[in-house]
Amino acid sequence: MHIHCSDIRSRLQADLKASMKSKDTVTATTIRSVLAEVYAADKTAKDGKVPSTTIFSLLRKAKTRRVDAASRFKEASRSDLAEKEEHEANLLDAFLPPLLSEADIDRVLKTIIPEQRAEGEDNKRAMGKVMKAFYSKVDRSTVDPQLVTARVGALLASS
């Protein structure tokens, strides 16, 4: 089920209410924890509410924390706790739009690199300019930043 960026806040709030009514405490607690981060971010926002892109970013970070925790619990032979963290990560995943694919990232980068790279410029300096140009065209919340960095490095090395 795809959602529009503008209604992620209301969708989180509606799903929280629904999970409370159905006494689904795991879902309610998971959504509540993310909403707490959203409300904390709202307090520092200029107009009192952070944009949906920030909410998606908070959701991705929350999911990553749970995935990392699950792998640490597996290493410690605590499959019960690992399953709980994985379940919460999957709940959060349902709120996230899909990330851009490597091919989509490459397509954007291939238009940017020739514009940004000066003749004979070293890759390190070019990388900063390319990254800045990339993020001016692509919303950070729609990509895996590690993949972007890896692709920029690979494409600069091959050009």
mmCIF file with all atom_site columns, C-alpha atoms in Angstrom:
data_model
loop_
_atom_site.group_PDB
_atom_site.id
_atom_site.type_symbol
_atom_site.label_atom_id
_atom_site.label_alt_id
_atom_site.label_comp_id
_atom_site.label_asym_id
_atom_site.label_entity_id
_atom_site.label_seq_id
_atom_site.pdbx_PDB_ins_code
_atom_site.Cartn_x
_atom_site.Cartn_y
_atom_site.Cartn_z
_atom_site.occupancy
_atom_site.B_iso_or_equiv
_atom_site.pdbx_formal_charge
_atom_site.auth_seq_id
_atom_site.auth_comp_id
_atom_site.auth_asym_id
_atom_site.auth_atom_id
_atom_site.pdbx_PDB_model_num
ATOM 1   C CA . MET A 1 1   ? 0.000  0.000   0.000   1.00 0.00 ? 1   MET A CA 1
ATOM 2   C CA . HIS A 1 2   ? 1.654  3.212   -1.172  1.00 0.00 ? 2   HIS A CA 1
ATOM 3   C CA . ILE A 1 3   ? 1.058  6.433   0.677   1.00 0.00 ? 3   ILE A CA 1
ATOM 4   C CA . HIS A 1 4   ? 1.440  10.057  -0.192  1.00 0.00 ? 4   HIS A CA 1
ATOM 5   C CA . CYS A 1 5   ? 4.218  11.863  1.637   1.00 0.00 ? 5   CYS A CA 1
ATOM 6   C CA . SER A 1 6   ? 1.895  14.522  3.027   1.00 0.00 ? 6   SER A CA 1
ATOM 7   C CA . ASP A 1 7   ? -0.224 12.134  5.053   1.00 0.00 ? 7   ASP A CA 1
ATOM 8   C CA . ILE A 1 8   ? 2.459  10.059  6.809   1.00 0.00 ? 8   ILE A CA 1
ATOM 9   C CA . ARG A 1 9   ? 1.901  11.937  10.085  1.00 0.00 ? 9   ARG A CA 1
ATOM 10  C CA . SER A 1 10  ? -1.869 11.367  10.004  1.00 0.00 ? 10  SER A CA 1
ATOM 11  C CA . ARG A 1 11  ? -1.353 7.746   8.951   1.00 0.00 ? 11  ARG A CA 1
ATOM 12  C CA . LEU A 1 12  ? 0.928  7.128   11.939  1.00 0.00 ? 12  LEU A CA 1
ATOM 13  C CA . GLN A 1 13  ? -1.619 8.739   14.269  1.00 0.00 ? 13  GLN A CA 1
ATOM 14  C CA . ALA A 1 14  ? -4.534 6.777   12.751  1.00 0.00 ? 14  ALA A CA 1
ATOM 15  C CA . ASP A 1 15  ? -2.629 3.487   12.961  1.00 0.00 ? 15  ASP A CA 1
ATOM 16  C CA . LEU A 1 16  ? -1.739 4.257   16.584  1.00 0.00 ? 16  LEU A CA 1
ATOM 17  C CA . LYS A 1 17  ? -5.435 4.755   17.428  1.00 0.00 ? 17  LYS A CA 1
ATOM 18  C CA . ALA A 1 18  ? -6.405 1.580   15.557  1.00 0.00 ? 18  ALA A CA 1
ATOM 19  C CA . SER A 1 19  ? -3.732 -0.472  17.312  1.00 0.00 ? 19  SER A CA 1
ATOM 20  C CA . MET A 1 20  ? -4.815 0.869   20.700  1.00 0.00 ? 20  MET A CA 1
ATOM 21  C CA . LYS A 1 21  ? -8.463 -0.027  19.977  1.00 0.00 ? 21  LYS A CA 1
ATOM 22  C CA . SER A 1 22  ? -7.503 -3.538  18.911  1.00 0.00 ? 22  SER A CA 1
ATOM 23  C CA . LYS A 1 23  ? -5.213 -3.854  21.962  1.00 0.00 ? 23  LYS A CA 1
ATOM 24  C CA . ASP A 1 24  ? -2.169 -4.492  19.730  1.00 0.00 ? 24  ASP A CA 1
ATOM 25  C CA . THR A 1 25  ? 0.370  -3.234  22.263  1.00 0.00 ? 25  THR A CA 1
ATOM 26  C CA . VAL A 1 26  ? 3.472  -4.014  20.184  1.00 0.00 ? 26  VAL A CA 1
ATOM 27  C CA . THR A 1 27  ? 2.263  -1.905  17.259  1.00 0.00 ? 27  THR A CA 1
ATOM 28  C CA . ALA A 1 28  ? 1.011  0.855   19.558  1.00 0.00 ? 28  ALA A CA 1
ATOM 29  C CA . THR A 1 29  ? 4.316  1.033   21.439  1.00 0.00 ? 29  THR A CA 1
ATOM 30  C CA . THR A 1 30  ? 6.364  0.976   18.229  1.00 0.00 ? 30  THR A CA 1
ATOM 31  C CA . ILE A 1 31  ? 4.345  3.769   16.584  1.00 0.00 ? 31  ILE A CA 1
ATOM 32  C CA . ARG A 1 32  ? 4.294  5.758   19.830  1.00 0.00 ? 32  ARG A CA 1
ATOM 33  C CA . SER A 1 33  ? 8.105  5.669   19.999  1.00 0.00 ? 33  SER A CA 1
ATOM 34  C CA . VAL A 1 34  ? 8.385  7.058   16.454  1.00 0.00 ? 34  VAL A CA 1
ATOM 35  C CA . LEU A 1 35  ? 5.728  9.716   17.087  1.00 0.00 ? 35  LEU A CA 1
ATOM 36  C CA . ALA A 1 36  ? 7.652  10.788  20.200  1.00 0.00 ? 36  ALA A CA 1
ATOM 37  C CA . GLU A 1 37  ? 10.689 11.411  17.968  1.00 0.00 ? 37  GLU A CA 1
ATOM 38  C CA . VAL A 1 38  ? 8.500  13.280  15.458  1.00 0.00 ? 38  VAL A CA 1
ATOM 39  C CA . TYR A 1 39  ? 7.032  15.505  18.200  1.00 0.00 ? 39  TYR A CA 1
ATOM 40  C CA . ALA A 1 40  ? 10.508 16.183  19.602  1.00 0.00 ? 40  ALA A CA 1
ATOM 41  C CA . ALA A 1 41  ? 11.665 17.200  16.115  1.00 0.00 ? 41  ALA A CA 1
ATOM 42  C CA . ASP A 1 42  ? 8.542  19.387  15.754  1.00 0.00 ? 42  ASP A CA 1
ATOM 43  C CA . LYS A 1 43  ? 9.661  21.419  18.768  1.00 0.00 ? 43  LYS A CA 1
ATOM 44  C CA . THR A 1 44  ? 12.851 22.453  16.974  1.00 0.00 ? 44  THR A CA 1
ATOM 45  C CA . ALA A 1 45  ? 11.189 23.023  13.575  1.00 0.00 ? 45  ALA A CA 1
ATOM 46  C CA . LYS A 1 46  ? 10.716 26.588  12.361  1.00 0.00 ? 46  LYS A CA 1
ATOM 47  C CA . ASP A 1 47  ? 6.995  26.309  11.623  1.00 0.00 ? 47  ASP A CA 1
ATOM 48  C CA . GLY A 1 48  ? 6.181  23.873  14.448  1.00 0.00 ? 48  GLY A CA 1
ATOM 49  C CA . LYS A 1 49  ? 5.919  20.754  12.280  1.00 0.00 ? 49  LYS A CA 1
ATOM 50  C CA . VAL A 1 50  ? 8.680  18.873  10.515  1.00 0.00 ? 50  VAL A CA 1
ATOM 51  C CA . PRO A 1 51  ? 8.079  17.937  6.855   1.00 0.00 ? 51  PRO A CA 1
ATOM 52  C CA . SER A 1 52  ? 7.176  14.389  5.852   1.00 0.00 ? 52  SER A CA 1
ATOM 53  C CA . THR A 1 53  ? 10.728 13.852  4.532   1.00 0.00 ? 53  THR A CA 1
ATOM 54  C CA . THR A 1 54  ? 12.020 14.298  8.094   1.00 0.00 ? 54  THR A CA 1
ATOM 55  C CA . ILE A 1 55  ? 9.420  11.853  9.383   1.00 0.00 ? 55  ILE A CA 1
ATOM 56  C CA . PHE A 1 56  ? 10.530 9.276   6.771   1.00 0.00 ? 56  PHE A CA 1
ATOM 57  C CA . SER A 1 57  ? 14.122 9.846   7.850   1.00 0.00 ? 57  SER A CA 1
ATOM 58  C CA . LEU A 1 58  ? 13.167 9.268   11.514  1.00 0.00 ? 58  LEU A CA 1
ATOM 59  C CA . LEU A 1 59  ? 11.283 6.105   10.513  1.00 0.00 ? 59  LEU A CA 1
ATOM 60  C CA . ARG A 1 60  ? 14.314 4.766   8.603   1.00 0.00 ? 60  ARG A CA 1
ATOM 61  C CA . LYS A 1 61  ? 16.610 5.434   11.579  1.00 0.00 ? 61  LYS A CA 1
ATOM 62  C CA . ALA A 1 62  ? 14.174 3.744   13.961  1.00 0.00 ? 62  ALA A CA 1
ATOM 63  C CA . LYS A 1 63  ? 13.967 0.726   11.652  1.00 0.00 ? 63  LYS A CA 1
ATOM 64  C CA . THR A 1 64  ? 17.771 0.557   11.356  1.00 0.00 ? 64  THR A CA 1
ATOM 65  C CA . ARG A 1 65  ? 18.149 0.642   15.153  1.00 0.00 ? 65  ARG A CA 1
ATOM 66  C CA . ARG A 1 66  ? 15.779 -2.323  15.456  1.00 0.00 ? 66  ARG A CA 1
ATOM 67  C CA . VAL A 1 67  ? 17.503 -4.312  12.692  1.00 0.00 ? 67  VAL A CA 1
ATOM 68  C CA . ASP A 1 68  ? 20.871 -3.706  14.386  1.00 0.00 ? 68  ASP A CA 1
ATOM 69  C CA . ALA A 1 69  ? 19.463 -4.705  17.766  1.00 0.00 ? 69  ALA A CA 1
ATOM 70  C CA . ALA A 1 70  ? 17.990 -7.883  16.271  1.00 0.00 ? 70  ALA A CA 1
ATOM 71  C CA . SER A 1 71  ? 21.352 -8.943  14.870  1.00 0.00 ? 71  SER A CA 1
ATOM 72  C CA . ARG A 1 72  ? 23.044 -8.276  18.232  1.00 0.00 ? 72  ARG A CA 1
ATOM 73  C CA . PHE A 1 73  ? 20.373 -10.363 19.989  1.00 0.00 ? 73  PHE A CA 1
ATOM 74  C CA . LYS A 1 74  ? 20.910 -13.205 17.491  1.00 0.00 ? 74  LYS A CA 1
ATOM 75  C CA . GLU A 1 75  ? 24.659 -13.136 18.224  1.00 0.00 ? 75  GLU A CA 1
ATOM 76  C CA . ALA A 1 76  ? 23.812 -13.371 21.929  1.00 0.00 ? 76  ALA A CA 1
ATOM 77  C CA . SER A 1 77  ? 21.497 -16.357 21.235  1.00 0.00 ? 77  SER A CA 1
ATOM 78  C CA . ARG A 1 78  ? 18.410 -14.411 22.288  1.00 0.00 ? 78  ARG A CA 1
ATOM 79  C CA . SER A 1 79  ? 16.092 -15.308 19.409  1.00 0.00 ? 79  SER A CA 1
ATOM 80  C CA . ASP A 1 80  ? 13.034 -14.196 21.416  1.00 0.00 ? 80  ASP A CA 1
ATOM 81  C CA . LEU A 1 81  ? 14.329 -10.622 21.645  1.00 0.00 ? 81  LEU A CA 1
ATOM 82  C CA . ALA A 1 82  ? 15.632 -10.725 18.067  1.00 0.00 ? 82  ALA A CA 1
ATOM 83  C CA . GLU A 1 83  ? 12.162 -11.696 16.809  1.00 0.00 ? 83  GLU A CA 1
ATOM 84  C CA . LYS A 1 84  ? 10.594 -8.797  18.751  1.00 0.00 ? 84  LYS A CA 1
ATOM 85  C CA . GLU A 1 85  ? 13.026 -6.286  17.171  1.00 0.00 ? 85  GLU A CA 1
ATOM 86  C CA . GLU A 1 86  ? 12.494 -7.771  13.682  1.00 0.00 ? 86  GLU A CA 1
ATOM 87  C CA . HIS A 1 87  ? 8.726  -7.566  14.135  1.00 0.00 ? 87  HIS A CA 1
ATOM 88  C CA . GLU A 1 88  ? 8.987  -3.874  15.088  1.00 0.00 ? 88  GLU A CA 1
ATOM 89  C CA . ALA A 1 89  ? 11.322 -3.203  12.122  1.00 0.00 ? 89  ALA A CA 1
ATOM 90  C CA . ASN A 1 90  ? 8.748  -4.793  9.788   1.00 0.00 ? 90  ASN A CA 1
ATOM 91  C CA . LEU A 1 91  ? 5.975  -2.677  11.308  1.00 0.00 ? 91  LEU A CA 1
ATOM 92  C CA . LEU A 1 92  ? 7.984  0.487   10.605  1.00 0.00 ? 92  LEU A CA 1
ATOM 93  C CA . ASP A 1 93  ? 8.890  -0.721  7.121   1.00 0.00 ? 93  ASP A CA 1
ATOM 94  C CA . ALA A 1 94  ? 5.183  -0.635  6.200   1.00 0.00 ? 94  ALA A CA 1
ATOM 95  C CA . PHE A 1 95  ? 5.226  3.163   6.600   1.00 0.00 ? 95  PHE A CA 1
ATOM 96  C CA . LEU A 1 96  ? 8.260  3.738   4.391   1.00 0.00 ? 96  LEU A CA 1
ATOM 97  C CA . PRO A 1 97  ? 8.255  4.414   0.667   1.00 0.00 ? 97  PRO A CA 1
ATOM 98  C CA . PRO A 1 98  ? 10.620 2.146   -1.271  1.00 0.00 ? 98  PRO A CA 1
ATOM 99  C CA . LEU A 1 99  ? 14.210 3.355   -1.616  1.00 0.00 ? 99  LEU A CA 1
ATOM 100 C CA . LEU A 1 100 ? 15.543 4.310   -5.030  1.00 0.00 ? 100 LEU A CA 1
ATOM 101 C CA . SER A 1 101 ? 17.248 1.401   -6.750  1.00 0.00 ? 101 SER A CA 1
ATOM 102 C CA . GLU A 1 102 ? 20.950 1.370   -7.580  1.00 0.00 ? 102 GLU A CA 1
ATOM 103 C CA . ALA A 1 103 ? 20.028 1.824   -11.262 1.00 0.00 ? 103 ALA A CA 1
ATOM 104 C CA . ASP A 1 104 ? 17.937 4.924   -10.457 1.00 0.00 ? 104 ASP A CA 1
ATOM 105 C CA . ILE A 1 105 ? 20.755 6.383   -8.347  1.00 0.00 ? 105 ILE A CA 1
ATOM 106 C CA . ASP A 1 106 ? 23.254 5.705   -11.157 1.00 0.00 ? 106 ASP A CA 1
ATOM 107 C CA . ARG A 1 107 ? 20.960 7.356   -13.699 1.00 0.00 ? 107 ARG A CA 1
ATOM 108 C CA . VAL A 1 108 ? 20.897 10.599  -11.648 1.00 0.00 ? 108 VAL A CA 1
ATOM 109 C CA . LEU A 1 109 ? 24.630 10.442  -10.932 1.00 0.00 ? 109 LEU A CA 1
ATOM 110 C CA . LYS A 1 110 ? 25.523 9.959   -14.608 1.00 0.00 ? 110 LYS A CA 1
ATOM 111 C CA . THR A 1 111 ? 23.861 13.278  -15.409 1.00 0.00 ? 111 THR A CA 1
ATOM 112 C CA . ILE A 1 112 ? 25.524 15.051  -12.465 1.00 0.00 ? 112 ILE A CA 1
ATOM 113 C CA . ILE A 1 113 ? 29.130 13.779  -12.681 1.00 0.00 ? 113 ILE A CA 1
ATOM 114 C CA . PRO A 1 114 ? 29.955 15.345  -16.084 1.00 0.00 ? 114 PRO A CA 1
ATOM 115 C CA . GLU A 1 115 ? 28.470 18.684  -14.894 1.00 0.00 ? 115 GLU A CA 1
ATOM 116 C CA . GLN A 1 116 ? 30.317 18.713  -11.566 1.00 0.00 ? 116 GLN A CA 1
ATOM 117 C CA . ARG A 1 117 ? 33.702 17.223  -12.311 1.00 0.00 ? 117 ARG A CA 1
ATOM 118 C CA . ALA A 1 118 ? 36.455 19.572  -13.480 1.00 0.00 ? 118 ALA A CA 1
ATOM 119 C CA . GLU A 1 119 ? 39.142 18.277  -15.838 1.00 0.00 ? 119 GLU A CA 1
ATOM 120 C CA . GLY A 1 120 ? 41.981 16.652  -13.862 1.00 0.00 ? 120 GLY A CA 1
ATOM 121 C CA . GLU A 1 121 ? 40.207 17.131  -10.520 1.00 0.00 ? 121 GLU A CA 1
ATOM 122 C CA . ASP A 1 122 ? 40.937 14.491  -7.884  1.00 0.00 ? 122 ASP A CA 1
ATOM 123 C CA . ASN A 1 123 ? 38.118 12.116  -6.944  1.00 0.00 ? 123 ASN A CA 1
ATOM 124 C CA . LYS A 1 124 ? 37.924 13.242  -3.321  1.00 0.00 ? 124 LYS A CA 1
ATOM 125 C CA . ARG A 1 125 ? 37.202 16.868  -4.232  1.00 0.00 ? 125 ARG A CA 1
ATOM 126 C CA . ALA A 1 126 ? 34.827 15.864  -7.054  1.00 0.00 ? 126 ALA A CA 1
ATOM 127 C CA . MET A 1 127 ? 32.968 13.519  -4.681  1.00 0.00 ? 127 MET A CA 1
ATOM 128 C CA . GLY A 1 128 ? 31.891 16.365  -2.391  1.00 0.00 ? 128 GLY A CA 1
ATOM 129 C CA . LYS A 1 129 ? 30.560 18.424  -5.291  1.00 0.00 ? 129 LYS A CA 1
ATOM 130 C CA . VAL A 1 130 ? 28.763 15.428  -6.818  1.00 0.00 ? 130 VAL A CA 1
ATOM 131 C CA . MET A 1 131 ? 27.161 14.472  -3.479  1.00 0.00 ? 131 MET A CA 1
ATOM 132 C CA . LYS A 1 132 ? 25.963 18.035  -2.917  1.00 0.00 ? 132 LYS A CA 1
ATOM 133 C CA . ALA A 1 133 ? 24.478 18.198  -6.433  1.00 0.00 ? 133 ALA A CA 1
ATOM 134 C CA . PHE A 1 134 ? 22.883 14.758  -6.022  1.00 0.00 ? 134 PHE A CA 1
ATOM 135 C CA . TYR A 1 135 ? 21.148 15.685  -2.777  1.00 0.00 ? 135 TYR A CA 1
ATOM 136 C CA . SER A 1 136 ? 19.906 18.937  -4.309  1.00 0.00 ? 136 SER A CA 1
ATOM 137 C CA . LYS A 1 137 ? 18.021 16.791  -6.859  1.00 0.00 ? 137 LYS A CA 1
ATOM 138 C CA . VAL A 1 138 ? 17.093 13.748  -4.749  1.00 0.00 ? 138 VAL A CA 1
ATOM 139 C CA . ASP A 1 139 ? 15.437 13.689  -1.342  1.00 0.00 ? 139 ASP A CA 1
ATOM 140 C CA . ARG A 1 140 ? 17.712 12.092  1.278   1.00 0.00 ? 140 ARG A CA 1
ATOM 141 C CA . SER A 1 141 ? 14.841 10.085  2.744   1.00 0.00 ? 141 SER A CA 1
ATOM 142 C CA . THR A 1 142 ? 14.409 8.180   -0.546  1.00 0.00 ? 142 THR A CA 1
ATOM 143 C CA . VAL A 1 143 ? 17.933 6.708   -0.735  1.00 0.00 ? 143 VAL A CA 1
ATOM 144 C CA . ASP A 1 144 ? 20.349 4.583   1.256   1.00 0.00 ? 144 ASP A CA 1
ATOM 145 C CA . PRO A 1 145 ? 23.197 7.082   1.882   1.00 0.00 ? 145 PRO A CA 1
ATOM 146 C CA . GLN A 1 146 ? 25.837 4.322   2.019   1.00 0.00 ? 146 GLN A CA 1
ATOM 147 C CA . LEU A 1 147 ? 24.761 3.065   -1.398  1.00 0.00 ? 147 LEU A CA 1
ATOM 148 C CA . VAL A 1 148 ? 24.897 6.623   -2.815  1.00 0.00 ? 148 VAL A CA 1
ATOM 149 C CA . THR A 1 149 ? 28.423 7.141   -1.457  1.00 0.00 ? 149 THR A CA 1
ATOM 150 C CA . ALA A 1 150 ? 29.539 3.774   -2.869  1.00 0.00 ? 150 ALA A CA 1
ATOM 151 C CA . ARG A 1 151 ? 28.021 4.519   -6.298  1.00 0.00 ? 151 ARG A CA 1
ATOM 152 C CA . VAL A 1 152 ? 29.565 8.006   -6.454  1.00 0.00 ? 152 VAL A CA 1
ATOM 153 C CA . GLY A 1 153 ? 32.964 6.527   -5.643  1.00 0.00 ? 153 GLY A CA 1
ATOM 154 C CA . ALA A 1 154 ? 32.587 3.747   -8.210  1.00 0.00 ? 154 ALA A CA 1
ATOM 155 C CA . LEU A 1 155 ? 31.348 6.050   -10.973 1.00 0.00 ? 155 LEU A CA 1
ATOM 156 C CA . LEU A 1 156 ? 34.051 8.649   -10.337 1.00 0.00 ? 156 LEU A CA 1
ATOM 157 C CA . ALA A 1 157 ? 36.721 5.939   -10.406 1.00 0.00 ? 157 ALA A CA 1
ATOM 158 C CA . SER A 1 158 ? 35.428 4.623   -13.729 1.00 0.00 ? 158 SER A CA 1
ATOM 159 C CA . SER A 1 159 ? 35.022 8.037   -15.405 1.00 0.00 ? 159 SER A CA 1
#
